[in-house]
Each structure stands twice: as structure tokens, then as C-alpha cells.
Tab-separated table of C-alpha atoms in Angstrom:
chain	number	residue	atom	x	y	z
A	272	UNK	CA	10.378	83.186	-102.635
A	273	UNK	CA	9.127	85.071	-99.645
A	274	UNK	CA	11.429	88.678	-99.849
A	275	UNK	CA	14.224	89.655	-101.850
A	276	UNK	CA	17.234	88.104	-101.585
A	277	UNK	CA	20.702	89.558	-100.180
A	278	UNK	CA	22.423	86.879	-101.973
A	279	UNK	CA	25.697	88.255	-103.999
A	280	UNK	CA	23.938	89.426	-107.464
A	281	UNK	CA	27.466	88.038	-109.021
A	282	UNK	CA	26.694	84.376	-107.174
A	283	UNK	CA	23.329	84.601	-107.965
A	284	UNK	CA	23.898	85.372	-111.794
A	285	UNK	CA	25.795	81.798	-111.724
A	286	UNK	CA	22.204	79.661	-110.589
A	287	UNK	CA	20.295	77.971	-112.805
A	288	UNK	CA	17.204	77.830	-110.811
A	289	UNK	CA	14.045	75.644	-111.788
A	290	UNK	CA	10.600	77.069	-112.302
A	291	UNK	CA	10.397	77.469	-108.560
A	292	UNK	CA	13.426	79.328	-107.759
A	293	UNK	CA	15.649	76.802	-106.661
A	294	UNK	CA	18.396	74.850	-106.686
A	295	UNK	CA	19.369	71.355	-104.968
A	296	UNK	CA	21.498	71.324	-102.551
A	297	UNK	CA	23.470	68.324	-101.603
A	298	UNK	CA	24.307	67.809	-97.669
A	299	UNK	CA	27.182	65.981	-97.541
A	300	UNK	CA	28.908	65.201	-93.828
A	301	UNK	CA	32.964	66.886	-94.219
A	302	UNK	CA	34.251	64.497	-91.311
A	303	UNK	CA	33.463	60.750	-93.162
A	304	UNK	CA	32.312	61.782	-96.737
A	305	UNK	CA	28.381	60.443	-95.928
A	306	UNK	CA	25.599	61.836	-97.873
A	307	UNK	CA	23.547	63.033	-95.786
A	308	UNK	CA	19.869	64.491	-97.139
A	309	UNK	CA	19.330	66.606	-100.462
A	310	UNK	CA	17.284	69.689	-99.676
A	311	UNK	CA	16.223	72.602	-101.883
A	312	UNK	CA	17.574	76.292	-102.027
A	313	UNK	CA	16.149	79.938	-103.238
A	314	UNK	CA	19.012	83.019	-103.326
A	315	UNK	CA	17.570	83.545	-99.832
A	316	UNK	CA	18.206	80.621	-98.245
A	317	UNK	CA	21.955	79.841	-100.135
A	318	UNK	CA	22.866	83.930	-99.241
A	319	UNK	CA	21.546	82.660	-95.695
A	320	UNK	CA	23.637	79.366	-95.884
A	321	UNK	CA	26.944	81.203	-97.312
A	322	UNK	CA	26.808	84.222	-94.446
A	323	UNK	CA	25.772	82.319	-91.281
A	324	UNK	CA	27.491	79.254	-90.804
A	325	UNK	CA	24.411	77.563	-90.325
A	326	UNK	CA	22.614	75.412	-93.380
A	327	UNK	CA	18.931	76.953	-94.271
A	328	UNK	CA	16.574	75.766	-97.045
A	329	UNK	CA	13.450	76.356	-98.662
A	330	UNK	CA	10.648	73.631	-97.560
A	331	UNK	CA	8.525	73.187	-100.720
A	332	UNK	CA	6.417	71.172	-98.894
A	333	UNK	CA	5.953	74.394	-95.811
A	334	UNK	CA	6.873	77.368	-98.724
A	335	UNK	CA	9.022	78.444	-95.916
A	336	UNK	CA	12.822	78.919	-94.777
A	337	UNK	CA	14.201	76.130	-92.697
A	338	UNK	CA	17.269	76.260	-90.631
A	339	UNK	CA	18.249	73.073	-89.876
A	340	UNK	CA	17.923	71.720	-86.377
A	341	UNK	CA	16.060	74.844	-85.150
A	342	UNK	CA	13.224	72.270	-84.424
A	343	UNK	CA	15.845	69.222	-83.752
A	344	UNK	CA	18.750	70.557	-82.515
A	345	UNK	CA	20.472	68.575	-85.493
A	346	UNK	CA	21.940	71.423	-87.054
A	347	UNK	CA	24.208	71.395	-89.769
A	348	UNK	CA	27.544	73.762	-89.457
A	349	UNK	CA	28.972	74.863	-93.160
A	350	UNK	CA	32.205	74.155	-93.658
A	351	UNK	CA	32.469	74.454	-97.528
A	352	UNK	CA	30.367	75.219	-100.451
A	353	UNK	CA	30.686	74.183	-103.757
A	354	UNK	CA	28.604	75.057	-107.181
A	355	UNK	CA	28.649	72.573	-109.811
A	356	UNK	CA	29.314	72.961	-113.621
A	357	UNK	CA	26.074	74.188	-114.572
A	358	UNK	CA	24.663	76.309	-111.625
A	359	UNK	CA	21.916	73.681	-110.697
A	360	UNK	CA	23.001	71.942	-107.964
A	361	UNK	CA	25.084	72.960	-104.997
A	362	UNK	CA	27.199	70.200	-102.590
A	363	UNK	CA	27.590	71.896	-98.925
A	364	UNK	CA	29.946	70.318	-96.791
A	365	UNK	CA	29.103	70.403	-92.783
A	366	UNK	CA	29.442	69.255	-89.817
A	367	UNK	CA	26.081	67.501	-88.840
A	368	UNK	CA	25.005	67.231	-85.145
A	369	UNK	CA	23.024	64.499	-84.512
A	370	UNK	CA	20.921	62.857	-87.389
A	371	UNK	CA	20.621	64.683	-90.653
A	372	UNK	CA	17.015	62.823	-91.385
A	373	UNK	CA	13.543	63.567	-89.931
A	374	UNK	CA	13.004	59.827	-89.029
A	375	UNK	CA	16.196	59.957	-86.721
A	376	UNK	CA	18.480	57.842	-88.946
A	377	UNK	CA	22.251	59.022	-89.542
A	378	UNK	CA	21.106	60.237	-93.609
A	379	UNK	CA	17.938	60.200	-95.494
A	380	UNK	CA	19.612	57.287	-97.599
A	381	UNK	CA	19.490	54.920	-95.040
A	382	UNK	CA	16.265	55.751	-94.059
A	383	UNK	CA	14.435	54.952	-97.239
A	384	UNK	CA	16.985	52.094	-97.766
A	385	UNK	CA	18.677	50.132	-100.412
A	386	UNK	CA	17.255	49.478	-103.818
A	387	UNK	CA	17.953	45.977	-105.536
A	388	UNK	CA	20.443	46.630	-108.258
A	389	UNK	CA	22.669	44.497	-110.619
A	390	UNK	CA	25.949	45.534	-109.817
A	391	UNK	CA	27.999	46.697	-112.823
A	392	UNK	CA	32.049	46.402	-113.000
A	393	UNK	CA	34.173	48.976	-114.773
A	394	UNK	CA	36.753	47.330	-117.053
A	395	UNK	CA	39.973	45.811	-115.469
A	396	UNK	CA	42.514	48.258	-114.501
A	397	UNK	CA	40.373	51.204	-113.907
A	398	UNK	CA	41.746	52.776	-110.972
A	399	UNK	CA	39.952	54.892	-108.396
A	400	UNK	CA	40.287	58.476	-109.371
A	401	UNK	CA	41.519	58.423	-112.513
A	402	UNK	CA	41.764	61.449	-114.564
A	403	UNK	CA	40.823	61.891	-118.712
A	404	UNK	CA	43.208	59.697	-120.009
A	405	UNK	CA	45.878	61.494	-122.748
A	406	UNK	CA	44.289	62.434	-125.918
A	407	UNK	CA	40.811	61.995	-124.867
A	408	UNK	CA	38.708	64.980	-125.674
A	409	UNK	CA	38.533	67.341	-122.248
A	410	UNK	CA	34.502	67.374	-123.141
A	411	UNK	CA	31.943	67.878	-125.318
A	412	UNK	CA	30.311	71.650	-124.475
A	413	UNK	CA	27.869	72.814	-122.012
A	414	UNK	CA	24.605	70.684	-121.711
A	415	UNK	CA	26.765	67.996	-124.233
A	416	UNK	CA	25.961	64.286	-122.896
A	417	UNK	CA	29.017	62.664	-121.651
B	298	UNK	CA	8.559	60.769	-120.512
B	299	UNK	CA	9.587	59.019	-123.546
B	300	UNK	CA	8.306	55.291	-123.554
B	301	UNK	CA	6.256	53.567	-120.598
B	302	UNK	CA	8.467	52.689	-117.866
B	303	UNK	CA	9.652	48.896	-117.304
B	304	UNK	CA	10.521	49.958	-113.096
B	305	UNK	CA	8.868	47.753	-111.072
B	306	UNK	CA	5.423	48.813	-109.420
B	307	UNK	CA	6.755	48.873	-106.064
B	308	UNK	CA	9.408	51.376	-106.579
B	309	UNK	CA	7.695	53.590	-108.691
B	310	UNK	CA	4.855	53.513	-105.792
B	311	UNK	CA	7.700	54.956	-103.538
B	312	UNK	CA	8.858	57.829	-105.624
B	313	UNK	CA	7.703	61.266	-105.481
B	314	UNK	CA	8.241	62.668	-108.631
B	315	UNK	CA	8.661	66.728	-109.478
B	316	UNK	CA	6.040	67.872	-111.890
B	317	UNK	CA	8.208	66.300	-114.669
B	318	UNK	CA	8.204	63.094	-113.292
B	319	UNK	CA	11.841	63.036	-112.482
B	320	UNK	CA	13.639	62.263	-108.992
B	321	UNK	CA	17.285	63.589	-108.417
B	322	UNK	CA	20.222	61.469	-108.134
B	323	UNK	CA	22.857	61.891	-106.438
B	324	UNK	CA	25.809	60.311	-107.980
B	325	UNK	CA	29.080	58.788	-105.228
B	326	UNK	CA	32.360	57.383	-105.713
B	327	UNK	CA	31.753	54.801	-104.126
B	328	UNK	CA	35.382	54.022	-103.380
B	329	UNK	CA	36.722	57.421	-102.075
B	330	UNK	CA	33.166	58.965	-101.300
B	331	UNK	CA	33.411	61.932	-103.831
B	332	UNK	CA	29.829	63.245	-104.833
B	333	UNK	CA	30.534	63.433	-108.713
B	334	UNK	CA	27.129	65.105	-110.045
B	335	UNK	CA	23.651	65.572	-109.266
B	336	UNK	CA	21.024	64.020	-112.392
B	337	UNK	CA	17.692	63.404	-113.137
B	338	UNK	CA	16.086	60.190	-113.493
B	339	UNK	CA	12.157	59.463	-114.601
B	340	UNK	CA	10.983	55.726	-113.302
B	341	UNK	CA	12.892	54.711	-117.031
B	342	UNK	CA	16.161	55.942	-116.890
B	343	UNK	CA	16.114	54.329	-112.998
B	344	UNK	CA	14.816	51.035	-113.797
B	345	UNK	CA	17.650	50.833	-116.758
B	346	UNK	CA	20.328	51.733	-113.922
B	347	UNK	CA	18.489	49.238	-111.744
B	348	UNK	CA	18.914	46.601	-114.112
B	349	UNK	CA	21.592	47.080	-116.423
B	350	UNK	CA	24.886	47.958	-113.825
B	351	UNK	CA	25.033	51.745	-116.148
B	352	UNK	CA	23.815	54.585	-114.493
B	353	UNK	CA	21.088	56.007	-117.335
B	354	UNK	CA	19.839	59.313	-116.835
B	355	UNK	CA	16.871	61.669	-118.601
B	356	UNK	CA	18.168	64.694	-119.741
B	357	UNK	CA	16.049	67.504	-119.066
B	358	UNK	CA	18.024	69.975	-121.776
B	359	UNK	CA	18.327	67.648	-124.661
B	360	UNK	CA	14.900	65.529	-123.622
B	361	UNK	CA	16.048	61.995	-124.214
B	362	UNK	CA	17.911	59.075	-122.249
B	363	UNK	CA	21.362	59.397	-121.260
B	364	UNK	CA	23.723	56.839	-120.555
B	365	UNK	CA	26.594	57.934	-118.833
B	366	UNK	CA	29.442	57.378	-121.120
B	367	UNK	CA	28.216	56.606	-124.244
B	368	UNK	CA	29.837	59.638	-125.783
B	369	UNK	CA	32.827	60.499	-123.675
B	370	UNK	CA	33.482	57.015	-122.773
B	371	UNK	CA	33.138	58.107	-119.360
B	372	UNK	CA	30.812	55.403	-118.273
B	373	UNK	CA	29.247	54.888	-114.338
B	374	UNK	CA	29.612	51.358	-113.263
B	375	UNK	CA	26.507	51.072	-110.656
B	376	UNK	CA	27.506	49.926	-106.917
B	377	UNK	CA	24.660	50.840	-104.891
B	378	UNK	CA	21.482	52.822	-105.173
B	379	UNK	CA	19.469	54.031	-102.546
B	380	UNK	CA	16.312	55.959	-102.307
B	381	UNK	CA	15.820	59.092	-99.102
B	382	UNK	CA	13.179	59.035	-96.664
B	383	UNK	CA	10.688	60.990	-98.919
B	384	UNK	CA	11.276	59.094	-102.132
B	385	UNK	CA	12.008	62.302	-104.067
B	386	UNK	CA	15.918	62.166	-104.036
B	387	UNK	CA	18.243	58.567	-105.076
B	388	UNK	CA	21.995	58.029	-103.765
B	389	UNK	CA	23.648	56.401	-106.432
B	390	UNK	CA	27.067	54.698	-105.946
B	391	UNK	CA	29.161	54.004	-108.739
B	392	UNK	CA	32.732	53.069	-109.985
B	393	UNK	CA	33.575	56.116	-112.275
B	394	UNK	CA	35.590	55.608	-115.363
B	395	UNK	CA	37.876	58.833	-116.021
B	396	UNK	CA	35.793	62.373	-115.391
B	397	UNK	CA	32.285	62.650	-114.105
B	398	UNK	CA	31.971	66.424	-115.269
B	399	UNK	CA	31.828	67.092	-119.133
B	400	UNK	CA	34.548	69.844	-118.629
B	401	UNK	CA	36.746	67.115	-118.369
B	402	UNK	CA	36.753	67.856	-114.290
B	403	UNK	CA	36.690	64.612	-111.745
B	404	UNK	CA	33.589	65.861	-110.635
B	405	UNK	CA	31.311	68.626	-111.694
B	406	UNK	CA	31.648	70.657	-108.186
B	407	UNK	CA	35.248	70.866	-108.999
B	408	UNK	CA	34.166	72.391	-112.253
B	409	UNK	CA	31.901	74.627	-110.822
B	410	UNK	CA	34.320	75.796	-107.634
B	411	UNK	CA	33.614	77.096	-104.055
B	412	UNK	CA	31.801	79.653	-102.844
B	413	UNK	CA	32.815	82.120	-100.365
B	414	UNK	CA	31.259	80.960	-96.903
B	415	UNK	CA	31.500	81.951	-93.023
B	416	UNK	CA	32.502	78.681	-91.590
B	417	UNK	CA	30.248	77.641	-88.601
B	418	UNK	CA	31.817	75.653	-85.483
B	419	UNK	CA	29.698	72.520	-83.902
B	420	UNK	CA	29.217	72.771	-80.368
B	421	UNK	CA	32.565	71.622	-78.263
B	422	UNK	CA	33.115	67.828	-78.149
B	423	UNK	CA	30.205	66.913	-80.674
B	424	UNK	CA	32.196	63.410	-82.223
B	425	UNK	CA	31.791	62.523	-86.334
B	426	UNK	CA	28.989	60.101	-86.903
B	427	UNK	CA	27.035	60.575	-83.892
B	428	UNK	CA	23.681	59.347	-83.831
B	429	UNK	CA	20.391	61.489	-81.901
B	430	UNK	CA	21.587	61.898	-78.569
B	431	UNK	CA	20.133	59.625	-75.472
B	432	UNK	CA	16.125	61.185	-74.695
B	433	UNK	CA	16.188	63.373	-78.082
B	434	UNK	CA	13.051	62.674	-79.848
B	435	UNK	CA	13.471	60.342	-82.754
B	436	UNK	CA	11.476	62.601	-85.279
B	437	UNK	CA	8.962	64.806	-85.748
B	438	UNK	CA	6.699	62.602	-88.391
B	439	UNK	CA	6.751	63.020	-92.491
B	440	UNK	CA	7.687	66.574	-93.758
B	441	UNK	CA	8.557	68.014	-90.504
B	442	UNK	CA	10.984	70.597	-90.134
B	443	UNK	CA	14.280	69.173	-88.233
């Protein structure tokens, strides 16, 4: 990390960062429900992401801060942030301008393209969205496999 | 890693592994677009969610497979899976059956919650899904900032 951080201590006491610092943050477009790119995060860069409107990371591949589409003019505009469970990944909801990938495609999943799977089928009658069903156990602990 | 990896050579060839070995995935609804969780797959756990229509993940706290459900009955039915640009990050789309999150949540940034965030506005007029505007440069080569 290049300075300290003026991310919330109280926010930042929630992270589970790897050895690096970071977390992963999840770009995720709030207008059609794409994914969009993953991209990394230090306290810096999320207290940059939270206060500014504007999405920033940390390029491990530069070891610098990145706002998105200072280069590009693609930015990305926040419009919701969300921690998950166990403080290691974050999913930020925007508004992308223009494409969210380097090579100019709409996401970085379409850019690097499909992988050749054997498509699985949930058992019959499982319908989208479905909650715990009654009686089930609500889960198993932090860091339990479920 | 555990055991030597049965992913075929030309996949693994495209992924750029952490210092672990492990890529992130990225795990969809794929019916109403909800990103459910973020976990980590080594070439292993991605050729058994490749092959076997289960999404199978390594587990970097306990250090062993995972396939999703085996406990909770909470299983990932695999739709699509794609890899980014980079080859560092997979999109995987699944049919969930009951809660993703092991609080018993629908999805693990539910668990987790929002953040507080300044909400940035998108330039007037810029439409959902646009693609790189007419003259805009389509990309600024591998590991560029955008």
C-alpha cells in the first residue's frame, strides 16, 4: 500500500485482506445485472471508491491506484457497495460508461470467453430464488463448508 | 494443491494463478443475475466443475476440496463458466439450490450488507449496455490501465 489509508477504521476492521492488502472486488453493471471485470482493492482504494463516486483499485500488476477510465474514459460510477459474509470480497454496483475491459469488449468475461462445461440440472421443482427450506439448518459457522 | 490436476492443458495454459495457485470465481444466478459468492478454485477444483455440472471449490481455510452442497445440501448446478481477459478471475453461472451464503443468506453480500457510499452520476444521456463509443480507441494492450 502506498500511504495510509482514510478508510473508516470501523469498515476497515470488517476486511479480511490477503497477504497483499487486498480484497476482490466484484464490478458488477446496476442497470442489466452483467458482470463486468473483478479488480483488486487496499483500504485506500475501497475508502477512495466509498467517498468519490468514482471506482479506484489497486493494479498489482502497476503497484499503483487506478481510477477507472482516467486513461479510457470508461469510468465506472458507484451506485452501491456491498461486503460479503466474510470480509474478503466486495460486489460494487455501477454504472459503467463504455466497456468495462481493456480489450474493448462490454466485460472481461466475454473477452476471455466461454469455457466448455457439462451443464448440470438442479433437481425438478427447484425454483429460482428459493430460500432455506423449513427446518433446514440456517448454516454451519463461519469458514463451515456449505 | 492436493492431487495433480486432471484440467486440460489448454486451460490451465490460460490461467494466471495467485501464488497459491488459485483463480477467483465469481459465482451468478444465472436466472435472475444475482452474484451469490466469490471462491477459489486451483486447476482441480475447476476441471471437477468443468466436468461434473457441481461447482467444486478449494478452500483456502480448511485446505481441501469443496463441493458446494455436500453439507448444507445447498448444491450449485453449473450453467456457464467463463474465464476474464487476464485468465486470473472465472464467471461461473449456476442454478442455486436454496442459500449460497452459509449464514443461511441468498447470497453472501446480503450477509455481509452495504456500505455507506457517495453515489456518482454518469454523464447525461450515457444508455445501459453501451459499447466504446464511435473513434474511442479499442484498448490500450495487456495490463493497461483503462
Amino acid at each position: 500500500m502506498a500511504e495510509p489509508s482514510t478508510l473508516d477504521p470501523a469498515i476497515a476492521a470488517r476486511l479480511k485482506h490477503d497477504e497483499h492488502g487486498l480484497v476482490c472486488a466484484v464490478v458488477q453493471e446496476d442497470r442489466t445485472g452483467e458482470v463486468l471485470m473483478v479488480g483488486w482493492m487496499d483500504d485506500e482504494a475501497l475508502a477512495r471508491t466509498l467517498s468519490s463516486g468514482r471506482v479506484t483499485f489497486w493494479s498489482r500488476s502497476r503497484q499503483e491506484y487506478w481510477r477507472k477510465g482516467d486513461t479510457s474514459g470508461h469510468s465506472q460510477h458507484v451506485r452501491r457497495v456491498q461486503l460479503d459474509c466474510d470480509g474478503d470480497a466486495l460486489l460494487v454496483r455501477v454504472h459503467q460508461v463504455g466497456a468495462a475491459c481493456h480489450t474493448g469488449a462490454r466485460t472481461c468475461f466475454e473477452a476471455g470467453g466461454d469455457l466448455p462445461v457439462v451443464v448440470g440440472a438442479a433437481p425438478e421443482g427447484e425454483p429460482a430464488g428459493e430460500g432455506p427450506a423449513a427446518g433446514e439448518p440456517a448454516g454451519n459457522g463461519p469458514g463451515a463448508a456449505s
